[in-house]
PDB file of C-alpha atoms in Angstrom:
ATOM      1  CA  ALA U   1     -27.749 -11.503  52.754  1.00 55.00           C
ATOM      2  CA  THR U   2     -28.684  -8.659  50.538  1.00 56.00           C
ATOM      3  CA  MET U   3     -27.334  -8.034  46.989  1.00 56.00           C
ATOM      4  CA  PRO U   4     -25.894  -4.676  46.108  1.00 56.00           C
ATOM      5  CA  ALA U   5     -28.383  -2.690  44.006  1.00 54.00           C
ATOM      6  CA  HIS U   6     -26.087  -2.310  40.987  1.00 56.00           C
ATOM      7  CA  ALA U   7     -25.251  -6.090  40.652  1.00 55.00           C
ATOM      8  CA  ALA U   8     -28.628  -6.850  39.142  1.00 58.00           C
ATOM      9  CA  ASN U   9     -27.923  -4.449  36.191  1.00 67.00           C
ATOM     10  CA  PHE U  10     -24.773  -6.262  34.921  1.00 65.00           C
ATOM     11  CA  PRO U  11     -25.140  -8.509  31.872  1.00 71.00           C
ATOM     12  CA  GLU U  12     -23.943 -12.038  32.133  1.00 77.00           C
ATOM     13  CA  LEU U  13     -20.123 -12.055  31.908  1.00 80.00           C
ATOM     14  CA  SER U  14     -18.412 -14.167  29.219  1.00 81.00           C
ATOM     15  CA  PRO U  15     -14.897 -15.659  29.341  1.00 86.00           C
ATOM     16  CA  SER U  16     -14.073 -14.262  25.832  1.00 89.00           C
ATOM     17  CA  LEU U  17     -15.000 -11.425  23.505  1.00 89.00           C
ATOM     18  CA  THR U  18     -14.888 -11.302  19.688  1.00 92.00           C
ATOM     19  CA  TYR U  19     -14.411  -8.097  17.684  1.00 94.00           C
ATOM     20  CA  PRO U  20     -14.499  -8.114  13.886  1.00 95.00           C
ATOM     21  CA  VAL U  21     -11.701  -5.877  12.558  1.00 96.00           C
ATOM     22  CA  SER U  22     -11.154  -4.836   8.944  1.00 96.00           C
ATOM     23  CA  GLY U  23      -9.079  -2.317   7.016  1.00 95.00           C
ATOM     24  CA  THR U  24      -8.418  -1.097   3.497  1.00 93.00           C
ATOM     25  CA  ILE U  25      -5.262  -0.579   1.466  1.00 89.00           C
ATOM     26  CA  SER U  26      -5.729   1.555  -1.619  1.00 89.00           C
ATOM     27  CA  PRO U  27      -4.275   0.363  -4.936  1.00 88.00           C
ATOM     28  CA  LYS U  28      -1.022   2.162  -5.646  1.00 89.00           C
ATOM     29  CA  CYS U  29       1.715   2.137  -8.233  1.00 90.00           C
ATOM     30  CA  GLN U  30       4.898   4.225  -8.230  1.00 92.00           C
ATOM     31  CA  LEU U  31       7.610   4.631 -10.854  1.00 92.00           C
ATOM     32  CA  ALA U  32      11.087   6.082 -10.491  1.00 93.00           C
ATOM     33  CA  VAL U  33      13.528   6.649 -13.318  1.00 90.00           C
ATOM     34  CA  THR U  34      17.061   5.375 -12.819  1.00 79.00           C
ATOM     35  CA  ASN U  35      18.516   7.019 -15.950  1.00 79.00           C
ATOM     36  CA  SER U  36      16.319   9.552 -17.745  1.00 79.00           C
ATOM     37  CA  ALA U  37      18.442   9.993 -20.895  1.00 81.00           C
ATOM     38  CA  VAL U  38      19.949   7.213 -22.956  1.00 85.00           C
ATOM     39  CA  SER U  39      22.275   7.883 -25.872  1.00 87.00           C
ATOM     40  CA  ILE U  40      22.766   5.423 -28.736  1.00 85.00           C
ATOM     41  CA  ASP U  41      26.051   5.643 -30.574  1.00 82.00           C
ATOM     42  CA  ASN U  42      26.524   4.316 -34.092  1.00 82.00           C
ATOM     43  CA  LEU U  43      22.950   4.162 -35.378  1.00 89.00           C
ATOM     44  CA  ALA U  44      24.292   3.757 -38.904  1.00 89.00           C
ATOM     45  CA  ASN U  45      26.548   1.036 -40.191  1.00 88.00           C
ATOM     46  CA  PRO U  46      29.605   2.846 -41.650  1.00 87.00           C
ATOM     47  CA  ALA U  47      29.848   0.283 -44.468  1.00 88.00           C
ATOM     48  CA  ASP U  48      26.408   0.958 -45.977  1.00 88.00           C
ATOM     49  CA  ASP U  49      24.916   3.970 -44.060  1.00 86.00           C
ATOM     50  CA  MET U  50      21.849   1.918 -43.068  1.00 89.00           C
ATOM     51  CA  THR U  51      20.632   1.295 -39.524  1.00 91.00           C
ATOM     52  CA  MET U  52      22.634  -1.104 -37.411  1.00 92.00           C
ATOM     53  CA  ALA U  53      20.875  -3.672 -35.238  1.00 93.00           C
ATOM     54  CA  THR U  54      20.803  -2.093 -31.787  1.00 93.00           C
ATOM     55  CA  ASN U  55      19.355  -3.035 -28.404  1.00 94.00           C
ATOM     56  CA  VAL U  56      18.952  -0.443 -25.662  1.00 94.00           C
ATOM     57  CA  SER U  57      17.560  -0.748 -22.143  1.00 93.00           C
ATOM     58  CA  LEU U  58      15.630   2.128 -20.539  1.00 93.00           C
ATOM     59  CA  PRO U  59      15.607   1.153 -16.830  1.00 94.00           C
ATOM     60  CA  PHE U  60      13.155   2.203 -14.121  1.00 95.00           C
ATOM     61  CA  GLU U  61      12.070   1.150 -10.636  1.00 95.00           C
ATOM     62  CA  VAL U  62       8.459   0.189  -9.981  1.00 95.00           C
ATOM     63  CA  ALA U  63       6.408  -0.620  -6.862  1.00 94.00           C
ATOM     64  CA  CYS U  64       2.783  -1.716  -7.244  1.00 92.00           C
ATOM     65  CA  ASN U  65       0.498  -3.464  -4.773  1.00 91.00           C
ATOM     66  CA  THR U  66      -2.132  -4.560  -7.304  1.00 90.00           C
ATOM     67  CA  PRO U  67      -2.443  -5.851 -10.865  1.00 91.00           C
ATOM     68  CA  VAL U  68      -1.724  -3.034 -13.317  1.00 92.00           C
ATOM     69  CA  ARG U  69      -2.436  -1.716 -16.779  1.00 93.00           C
ATOM     70  CA  VAL U  70       0.695  -0.874 -18.759  1.00 94.00           C
ATOM     71  CA  ALA U  71       0.762   1.553 -21.699  1.00 95.00           C
ATOM     72  CA  MET U  72       3.531   3.089 -23.833  1.00 95.00           C
ATOM     73  CA  GLN U  73       3.655   6.067 -26.176  1.00 95.00           C
ATOM     74  CA  SER U  74       6.266   7.436 -28.565  1.00 96.00           C
ATOM     75  CA  ARG U  75       6.359  11.152 -29.291  1.00 95.00           C
ATOM     76  CA  ASN U  76       7.632  10.715 -32.873  1.00 94.00           C
ATOM     77  CA  GLY U  77       6.673   7.150 -33.772  1.00 95.00           C
ATOM     78  CA  GLY U  78      10.408   6.346 -33.982  1.00 95.00           C
ATOM     79  CA  LEU U  79      13.779   8.040 -33.723  1.00 94.00           C
ATOM     80  CA  GLN U  80      13.234  11.228 -35.743  1.00 93.00           C
ATOM     81  CA  SER U  81      16.036  13.206 -37.379  1.00 90.00           C
ATOM     82  CA  SER U  82      16.379  16.775 -36.198  1.00 88.00           C
ATOM     83  CA  GLY U  83      18.216  17.714 -39.421  1.00 76.00           C
ATOM     84  CA  ARG U  84      16.900  18.787 -42.782  1.00 75.00           C
ATOM     85  CA  GLY U  85      14.772  16.369 -44.768  1.00 72.00           C
ATOM     86  CA  THR U  86      15.219  15.352 -48.387  1.00 74.00           C
ATOM     87  CA  SER U  87      12.943  14.536 -51.269  1.00 74.00           C
ATOM     88  CA  ASP U  88      15.090  11.502 -52.145  1.00 80.00           C
ATOM     89  CA  PRO U  89      12.983   8.465 -51.115  1.00 79.00           C
ATOM     90  CA  ALA U  90      16.141   6.362 -50.636  1.00 79.00           C
ATOM     91  CA  PHE U  91      16.929   8.311 -47.444  1.00 83.00           C
ATOM     92  CA  SER U  92      15.050   8.025 -44.194  1.00 84.00           C
ATOM     93  CA  SER U  93      14.697  10.574 -41.415  1.00 87.00           C
ATOM     94  CA  LEU U  94      12.787   8.187 -39.126  1.00 91.00           C
ATOM     95  CA  ILE U  95      14.152   5.007 -37.550  1.00 93.00           C
ATOM     96  CA  THR U  96      11.409   2.717 -36.297  1.00 95.00           C
ATOM     97  CA  TYR U  97      11.864   0.287 -33.424  1.00 97.00           C
ATOM     98  CA  GLN U  98      10.193  -2.400 -31.338  1.00 97.00           C
ATOM     99  CA  ALA U  99       9.754  -1.695 -27.599  1.00 97.00           C
ATOM    100  CA  ARG U 100       9.073  -4.274 -24.887  1.00 97.00           C
ATOM    101  CA  VAL U 101       8.212  -3.666 -21.224  1.00 96.00           C
ATOM    102  CA  ASP U 102       9.676  -5.949 -18.571  1.00 95.00           C
ATOM    103  CA  LEU U 103       8.416  -5.703 -14.987  1.00 94.00           C
ATOM    104  CA  PRO U 104       9.762  -7.427 -11.856  1.00 92.00           C
ATOM    105  CA  GLY U 105       9.232 -11.155 -12.437  1.00 87.00           C
ATOM    106  CA  GLN U 106       7.366 -10.562 -15.719  1.00 89.00           C
ATOM    107  CA  GLN U 107       9.224 -10.264 -19.013  1.00 89.00           C
ATOM    108  CA  GLY U 108       7.469  -9.160 -22.173  1.00 91.00           C
ATOM    109  CA  VAL U 109       4.442  -7.681 -20.397  1.00 92.00           C
ATOM    110  CA  LEU U 110       3.836  -5.403 -23.390  1.00 95.00           C
ATOM    111  CA  SER U 111       5.461  -5.215 -26.823  1.00 96.00           C
ATOM    112  CA  CYS U 112       4.681  -2.669 -29.563  1.00 96.00           C
ATOM    113  CA  THR U 113       6.244  -1.027 -32.588  1.00 96.00           C
ATOM    114  CA  SER U 114       7.107   2.664 -32.389  1.00 96.00           C
ATOM    115  CA  GLU U 115       4.506   3.385 -35.099  1.00 95.00           C
ATOM    116  CA  ARG U 116       1.742   1.867 -32.916  1.00 95.00           C
ATOM    117  CA  MET U 117       2.964   3.963 -29.995  1.00 96.00           C
ATOM    118  CA  ALA U 118       2.917   7.235 -31.980  1.00 93.00           C
ATOM    119  CA  ASP U 119       1.794  10.226 -29.916  1.00 77.00           C
ATOM    120  CA  GLY U 120      -1.909  10.344 -29.279  1.00 78.00           C
ATOM    121  CA  ARG U 121      -2.595   6.687 -30.079  1.00 80.00           C
ATOM    122  CA  LYS U 122      -3.912   4.411 -27.389  1.00 84.00           C
ATOM    123  CA  GLU U 123      -3.090   1.181 -29.194  1.00 88.00           C
ATOM    124  CA  CYS U 124      -0.161   0.037 -27.064  1.00 94.00           C
ATOM    125  CA  GLN U 125      -1.583  -1.061 -23.715  1.00 94.00           C
ATOM    126  CA  ARG U 126      -2.587  -4.163 -21.788  1.00 93.00           C
ATOM    127  CA  GLU U 127      -3.043  -5.656 -18.343  1.00 91.00           C
ATOM    128  CA  ALA U 128      -0.078  -7.274 -16.617  1.00 87.00           C
ATOM    129  CA  GLU U 129      -0.696 -10.684 -15.080  1.00 83.00           C
ATOM    130  CA  GLY U 130      -0.945 -10.695 -11.301  1.00 84.00           C
ATOM    131  CA  VAL U 131       0.499  -8.191  -8.855  1.00 87.00           C
ATOM    132  CA  VAL U 132       3.700  -6.543 -10.082  1.00 85.00           C
ATOM    133  CA  GLY U 133       5.395  -6.061  -6.706  1.00 88.00           C
ATOM    134  CA  SER U 134       8.517  -3.938  -6.545  1.00 93.00           C
ATOM    135  CA  GLY U 135      11.913  -3.915  -8.192  1.00 94.00           C
ATOM    136  CA  ALA U 136      13.672  -3.162 -11.453  1.00 94.00           C
ATOM    137  CA  GLY U 137      11.773  -2.810 -14.712  1.00 94.00           C
ATOM    138  CA  ALA U 138      12.871  -1.735 -18.175  1.00 95.00           C
ATOM    139  CA  ILE U 139      11.727  -0.762 -21.620  1.00 95.00           C
ATOM    140  CA  ARG U 140      13.816  -2.777 -24.094  1.00 96.00           C
ATOM    141  CA  VAL U 141      14.213  -0.952 -27.411  1.00 96.00           C
ATOM    142  CA  GLN U 142      15.284  -2.989 -30.428  1.00 96.00           C
ATOM    143  CA  ILE U 143      16.253  -1.356 -33.742  1.00 95.00           C
ATOM    144  CA  THR U 144      16.506  -3.665 -36.742  1.00 94.00           C
ATOM    145  CA  ALA U 145      19.327  -3.415 -39.267  1.00 93.00           C
ATOM    146  CA  GLY U 146      18.917  -2.167 -42.824  1.00 88.00           C
ATOM    147  CA  GLN U 147      16.013   0.297 -42.547  1.00 87.00           C
ATOM    148  CA  GLY U 148      17.310   2.371 -45.438  1.00 84.00           C
ATOM    149  CA  LEU U 149      19.903   5.076 -45.924  1.00 88.00           C
ATOM    150  CA  LEU U 150      19.988   7.544 -43.057  1.00 87.00           C
ATOM    151  CA  LEU U 151      20.285  11.309 -43.240  1.00 84.00           C
ATOM    152  CA  ALA U 152      23.071  12.826 -41.179  1.00 82.00           C
ATOM    153  CA  GLY U 153      22.044  14.402 -37.900  1.00 85.00           C
ATOM    154  CA  ARG U 154      20.783  13.709 -34.436  1.00 90.00           C
ATOM    155  CA  TYR U 155      17.870  11.262 -34.049  1.00 92.00           C
ATOM    156  CA  SER U 156      15.631  11.294 -30.993  1.00 93.00           C
ATOM    157  CA  ASP U 157      12.330  10.227 -29.524  1.00 94.00           C
ATOM    158  CA  VAL U 158      10.603  10.381 -26.139  1.00 93.00           C
ATOM    159  CA  VAL U 159       9.151   7.104 -24.871  1.00 93.00           C
ATOM    160  CA  THR U 160       6.549   7.387 -22.117  1.00 93.00           C
ATOM    161  CA  ILE U 161       5.467   4.445 -19.982  1.00 93.00           C
ATOM    162  CA  MET U 162       2.319   4.569 -17.886  1.00 93.00           C
ATOM    163  CA  ILE U 163       1.614   1.989 -15.204  1.00 93.00           C
ATOM    164  CA  ALA U 164      -1.683   2.348 -13.362  1.00 90.00           C
ATOM    165  CA  PRO U 165      -3.521   0.172 -10.844  1.00 90.00           C
ATOM    166  CA  GLN U 166      -6.030  -2.115 -12.574  1.00 81.00           C
ATOM    167  CA  MET U 167      -9.345  -1.418 -10.914  1.00 72.00           C
ATOM    168  CA  GLY U 168     -11.356  -3.959 -12.936  1.00 58.00           C
ATOM    169  CA  GLY U 169     -14.110  -3.721 -15.511  1.00 44.00           C
ATOM    170  CA  GLU U 170     -12.043  -1.652 -17.957  1.00 45.00           C
ATOM    171  CA  ASP U 171     -12.049  -2.254 -21.691  1.00 45.00           C
ATOM    172  CA  LEU U 172      -8.386  -2.023 -22.582  1.00 44.00           C
ATOM    173  CA  GLY U 173      -8.419  -2.995 -26.233  1.00 45.00           C
ATOM    174  CA  THR U 174      -5.313  -5.127 -25.565  1.00 43.00           C
ATOM    175  CA  THR U 175      -2.820  -4.877 -28.393  1.00 44.00           C
ATOM    176  CA  GLU U 176       0.520  -6.537 -28.918  1.00 48.00           C
ATOM    177  CA  ASP U 177       2.723  -6.250 -31.979  1.00 49.00           C
TER     178      ASP U 177
END
């Protein structure tokens, strides 16, 4: 019996094969606003014309597949009056506040005063613990009562939240007030 010529060139056959397979998923974080403008009525107590204690929620949706760095900024360092100022030191044209970031499953991830968040400062930031996941988040704004007499007019600020994938090795200068 003769063997076919090509049979001698085949490697030894095995009953199983193993292939290593790997892939990569890039870090990603997305934010979506659920209500981009929030109005606060009754900033002043009608009895004494000083700030009233107020709590406001600024909601957003977030989806992140990695640990994140969270940062906040305030354009004015508080709710700033758009009206005329005064030289009388008893009156205030700026209402300061405390802001806290809550993420899905993580409350109080970051907390700072509006003064520390004033535009251009990088003092209000830190790393969140673990992977954020997806769901509802919010910036909780708390105004304390009795901050002084308030000038008449409209008060406003722009609060910006930044949530970015934490890549590692960054010096964040973590700050909480």
